[in-house]
PDB file of C-alpha atoms in Angstrom:
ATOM      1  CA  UNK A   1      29.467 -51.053   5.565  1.00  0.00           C
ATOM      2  CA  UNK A   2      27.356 -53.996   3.917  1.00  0.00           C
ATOM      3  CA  UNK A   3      24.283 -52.480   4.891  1.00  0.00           C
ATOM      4  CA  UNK A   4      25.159 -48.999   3.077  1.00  0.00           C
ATOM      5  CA  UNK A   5      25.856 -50.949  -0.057  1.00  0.00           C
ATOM      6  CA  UNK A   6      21.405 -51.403  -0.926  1.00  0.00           C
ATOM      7  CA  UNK A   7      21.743 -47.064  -0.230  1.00  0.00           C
ATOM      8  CA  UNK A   8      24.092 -46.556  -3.251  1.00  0.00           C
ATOM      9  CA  UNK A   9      22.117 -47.525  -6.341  1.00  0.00           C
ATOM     10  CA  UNK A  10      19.387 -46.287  -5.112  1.00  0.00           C
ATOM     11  CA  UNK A  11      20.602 -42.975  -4.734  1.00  0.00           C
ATOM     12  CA  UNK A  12      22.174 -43.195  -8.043  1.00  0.00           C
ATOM     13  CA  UNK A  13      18.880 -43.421  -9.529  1.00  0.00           C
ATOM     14  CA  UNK A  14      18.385 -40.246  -8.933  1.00  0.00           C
ATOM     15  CA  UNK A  15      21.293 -38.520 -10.533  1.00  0.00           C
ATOM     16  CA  UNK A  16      19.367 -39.533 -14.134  1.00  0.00           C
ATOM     17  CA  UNK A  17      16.467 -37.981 -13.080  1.00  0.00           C
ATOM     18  CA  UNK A  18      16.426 -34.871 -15.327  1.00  0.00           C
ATOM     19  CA  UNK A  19      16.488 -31.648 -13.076  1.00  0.00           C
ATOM     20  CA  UNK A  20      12.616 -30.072 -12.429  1.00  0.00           C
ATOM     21  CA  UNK A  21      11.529 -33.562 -13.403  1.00  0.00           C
ATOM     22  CA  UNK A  22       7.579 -33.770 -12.908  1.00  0.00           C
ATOM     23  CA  UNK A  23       7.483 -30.010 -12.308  1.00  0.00           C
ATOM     24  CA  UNK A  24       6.995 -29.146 -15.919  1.00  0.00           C
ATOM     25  CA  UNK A  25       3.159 -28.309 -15.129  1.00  0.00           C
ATOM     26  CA  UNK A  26       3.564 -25.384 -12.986  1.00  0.00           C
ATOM     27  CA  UNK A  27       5.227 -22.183 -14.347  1.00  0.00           C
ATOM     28  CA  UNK A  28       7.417 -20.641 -12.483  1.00  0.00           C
ATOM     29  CA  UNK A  29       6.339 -17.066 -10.893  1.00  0.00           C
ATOM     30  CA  UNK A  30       7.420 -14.076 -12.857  1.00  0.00           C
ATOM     31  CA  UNK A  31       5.722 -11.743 -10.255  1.00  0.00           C
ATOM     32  CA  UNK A  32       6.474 -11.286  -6.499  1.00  0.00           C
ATOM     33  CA  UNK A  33       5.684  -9.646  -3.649  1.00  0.00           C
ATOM     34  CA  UNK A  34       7.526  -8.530  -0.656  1.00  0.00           C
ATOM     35  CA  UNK A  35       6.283  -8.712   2.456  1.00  0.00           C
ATOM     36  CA  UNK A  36       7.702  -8.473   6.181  1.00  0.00           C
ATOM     37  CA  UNK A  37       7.764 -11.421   8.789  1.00  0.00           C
ATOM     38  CA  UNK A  38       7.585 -10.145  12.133  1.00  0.00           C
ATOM     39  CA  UNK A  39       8.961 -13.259  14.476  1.00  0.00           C
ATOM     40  CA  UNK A  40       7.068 -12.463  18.209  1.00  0.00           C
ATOM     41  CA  UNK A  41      10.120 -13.857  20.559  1.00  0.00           C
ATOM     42  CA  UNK A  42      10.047 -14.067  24.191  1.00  0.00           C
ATOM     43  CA  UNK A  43      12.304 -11.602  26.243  1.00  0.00           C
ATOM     44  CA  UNK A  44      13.858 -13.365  28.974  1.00  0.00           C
ATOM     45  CA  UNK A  45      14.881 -10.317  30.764  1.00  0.00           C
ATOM     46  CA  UNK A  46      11.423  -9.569  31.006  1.00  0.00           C
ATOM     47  CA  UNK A  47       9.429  -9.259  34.391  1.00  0.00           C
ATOM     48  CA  UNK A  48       6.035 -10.237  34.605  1.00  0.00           C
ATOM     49  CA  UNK A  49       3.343  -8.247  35.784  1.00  0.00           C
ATOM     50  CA  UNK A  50       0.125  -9.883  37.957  1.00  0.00           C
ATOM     51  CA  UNK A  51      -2.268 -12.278  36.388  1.00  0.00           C
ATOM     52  CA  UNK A  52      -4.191  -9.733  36.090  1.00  0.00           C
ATOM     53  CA  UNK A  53      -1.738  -7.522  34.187  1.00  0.00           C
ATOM     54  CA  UNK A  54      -0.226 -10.403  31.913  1.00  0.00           C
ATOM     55  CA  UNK A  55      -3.807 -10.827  30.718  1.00  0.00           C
ATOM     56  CA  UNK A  56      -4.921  -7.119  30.455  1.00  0.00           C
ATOM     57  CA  UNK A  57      -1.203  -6.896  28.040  1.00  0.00           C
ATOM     58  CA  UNK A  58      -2.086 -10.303  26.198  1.00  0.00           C
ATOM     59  CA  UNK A  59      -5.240  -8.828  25.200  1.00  0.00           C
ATOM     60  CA  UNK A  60      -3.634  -5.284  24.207  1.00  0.00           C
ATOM     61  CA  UNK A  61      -1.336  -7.322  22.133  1.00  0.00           C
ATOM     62  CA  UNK A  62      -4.167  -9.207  20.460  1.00  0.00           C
ATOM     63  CA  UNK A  63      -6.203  -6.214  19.703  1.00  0.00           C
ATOM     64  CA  UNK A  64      -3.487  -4.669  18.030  1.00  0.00           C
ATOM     65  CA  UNK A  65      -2.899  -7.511  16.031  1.00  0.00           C
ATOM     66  CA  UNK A  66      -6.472  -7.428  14.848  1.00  0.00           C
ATOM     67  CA  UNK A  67      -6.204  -3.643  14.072  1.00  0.00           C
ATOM     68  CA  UNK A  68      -3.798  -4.717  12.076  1.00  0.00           C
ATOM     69  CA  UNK A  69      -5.444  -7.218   9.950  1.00  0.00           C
ATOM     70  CA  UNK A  70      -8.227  -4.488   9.824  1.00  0.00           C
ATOM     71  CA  UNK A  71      -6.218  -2.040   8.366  1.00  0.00           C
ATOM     72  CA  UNK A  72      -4.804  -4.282   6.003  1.00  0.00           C
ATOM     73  CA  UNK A  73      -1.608  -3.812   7.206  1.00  0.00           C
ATOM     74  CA  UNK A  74      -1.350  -7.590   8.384  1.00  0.00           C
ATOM     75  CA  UNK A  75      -2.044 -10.599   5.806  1.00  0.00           C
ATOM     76  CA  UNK A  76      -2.109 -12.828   8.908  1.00  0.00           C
ATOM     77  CA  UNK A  77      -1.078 -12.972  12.724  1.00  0.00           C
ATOM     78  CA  UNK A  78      -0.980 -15.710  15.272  1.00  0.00           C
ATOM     79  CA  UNK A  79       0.976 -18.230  17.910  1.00  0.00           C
ATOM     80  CA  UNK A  80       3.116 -20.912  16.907  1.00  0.00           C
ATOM     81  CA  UNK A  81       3.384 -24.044  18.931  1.00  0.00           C
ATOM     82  CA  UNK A  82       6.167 -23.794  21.645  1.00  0.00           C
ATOM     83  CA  UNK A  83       9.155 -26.063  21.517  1.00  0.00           C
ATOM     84  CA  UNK A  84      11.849 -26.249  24.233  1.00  0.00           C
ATOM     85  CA  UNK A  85      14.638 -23.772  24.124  1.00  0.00           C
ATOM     86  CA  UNK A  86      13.096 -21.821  21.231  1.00  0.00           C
ATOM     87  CA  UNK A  87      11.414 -18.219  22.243  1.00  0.00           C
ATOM     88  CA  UNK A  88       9.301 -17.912  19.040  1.00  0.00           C
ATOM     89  CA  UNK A  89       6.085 -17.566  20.140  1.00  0.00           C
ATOM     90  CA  UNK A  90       3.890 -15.852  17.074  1.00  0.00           C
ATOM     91  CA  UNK A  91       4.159 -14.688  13.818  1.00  0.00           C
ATOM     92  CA  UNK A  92       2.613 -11.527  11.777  1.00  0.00           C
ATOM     93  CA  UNK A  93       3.052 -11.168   7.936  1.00  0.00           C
ATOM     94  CA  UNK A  94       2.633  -7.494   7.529  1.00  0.00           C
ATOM     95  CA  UNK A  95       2.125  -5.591   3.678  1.00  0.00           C
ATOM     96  CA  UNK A  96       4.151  -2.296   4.676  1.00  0.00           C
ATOM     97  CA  UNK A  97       6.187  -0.414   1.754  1.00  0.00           C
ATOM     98  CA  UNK A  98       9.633  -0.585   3.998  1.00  0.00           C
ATOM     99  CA  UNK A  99      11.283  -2.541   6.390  1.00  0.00           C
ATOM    100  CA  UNK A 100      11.278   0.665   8.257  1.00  0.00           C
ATOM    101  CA  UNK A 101       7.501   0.745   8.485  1.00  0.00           C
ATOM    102  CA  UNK A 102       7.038  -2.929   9.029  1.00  0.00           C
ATOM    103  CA  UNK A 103       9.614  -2.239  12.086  1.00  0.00           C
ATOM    104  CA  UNK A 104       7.583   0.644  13.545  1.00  0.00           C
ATOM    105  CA  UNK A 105       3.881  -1.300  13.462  1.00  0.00           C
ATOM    106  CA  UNK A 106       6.208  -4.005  15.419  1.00  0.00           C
ATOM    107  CA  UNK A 107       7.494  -1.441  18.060  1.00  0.00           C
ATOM    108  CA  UNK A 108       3.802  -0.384  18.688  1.00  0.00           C
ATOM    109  CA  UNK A 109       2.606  -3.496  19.522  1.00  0.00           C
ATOM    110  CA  UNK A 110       1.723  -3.338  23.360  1.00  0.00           C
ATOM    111  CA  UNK A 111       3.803  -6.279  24.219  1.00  0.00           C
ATOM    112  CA  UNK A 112       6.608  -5.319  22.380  1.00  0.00           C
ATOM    113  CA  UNK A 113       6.811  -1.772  24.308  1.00  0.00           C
ATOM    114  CA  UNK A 114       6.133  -3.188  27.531  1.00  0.00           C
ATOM    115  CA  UNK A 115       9.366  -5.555  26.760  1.00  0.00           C
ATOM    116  CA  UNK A 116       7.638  -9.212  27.559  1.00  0.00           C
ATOM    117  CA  UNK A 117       8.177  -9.447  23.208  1.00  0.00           C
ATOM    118  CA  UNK A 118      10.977  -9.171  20.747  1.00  0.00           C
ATOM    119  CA  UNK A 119       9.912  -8.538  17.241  1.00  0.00           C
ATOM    120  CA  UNK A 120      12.454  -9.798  14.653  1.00  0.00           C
ATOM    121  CA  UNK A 121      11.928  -8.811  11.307  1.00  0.00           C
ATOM    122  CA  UNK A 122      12.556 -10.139   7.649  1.00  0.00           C
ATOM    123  CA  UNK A 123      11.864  -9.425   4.457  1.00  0.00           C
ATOM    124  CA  UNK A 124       9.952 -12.404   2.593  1.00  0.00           C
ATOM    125  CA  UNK A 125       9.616 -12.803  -0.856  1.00  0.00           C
ATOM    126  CA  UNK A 126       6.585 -14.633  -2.226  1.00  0.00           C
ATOM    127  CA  UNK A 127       5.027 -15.209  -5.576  1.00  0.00           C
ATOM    128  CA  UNK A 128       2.100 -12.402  -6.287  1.00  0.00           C
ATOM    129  CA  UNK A 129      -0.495 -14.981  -6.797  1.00  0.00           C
ATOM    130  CA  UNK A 130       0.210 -16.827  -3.424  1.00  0.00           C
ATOM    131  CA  UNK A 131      -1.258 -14.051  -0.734  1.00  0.00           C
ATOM    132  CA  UNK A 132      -4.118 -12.116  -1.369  1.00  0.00           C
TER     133      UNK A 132
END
């Protein structure tokens, strides 16, 4: 327990810190957005194709993703580093006017119909000067 003791004061320190302290500069947001996460998982009931296939779908999905962006209906799409045990494999933050929409531009991605992806979706709410 001695070597806890050094912990204590320290962290009583900071119980007189006065809440926000040194955040006084930057004004809270009065505005926000809502947009739609769509979390790319992989299905692991899913059977893969040939190389060939798995390539000819990666590059479906990719495409899409791209229209996306093009039509403005995505702020941003991409992979995510892998980690072991976890199936999220990509992101897209989509500008629909619904959940319900944001779900359907998911269900037409290729890989999503063809079952190798899940798309999980969430509503995220960020301040309106944060996204363009």
């Amino acid at each position: 327990m001695a070597s806890l003791f050094p912990l204590g004061p320290i962290l009583s320190l900071f119980c007189l810190l006065p809440i926000g302290a040194g955040s006084s500069d930057l004004p809270l947001p009065t505005v926000w957005s809502t947009h739609y996460l769509c979390l790319h998982e992989v299905n692991p009931e899913y059977q893969a194709g040939t190389r060939a296939s798995e390539y000819e779908l990666t590059a479906r999905h990719i495409q899409y993703q791209l229209l996306l962006n093009e039509q403005g209906r995505a702020i941003a799409a991409g992979g995510v580093a892998p980690l072991t045990g976890d199936p999220l494999v990509g992101l897209t933050i989509l500008r629909a006017d619904s959940l319900a929409q944001a779900r359907r531009w998911a269900e037409n991605d290729p890989a999503v119909k063809a079952g190798r992806l899940q798309a999980r979706l969430r509503e995220w709410w960020v301040a309106s000067s944060q996204l363009p």
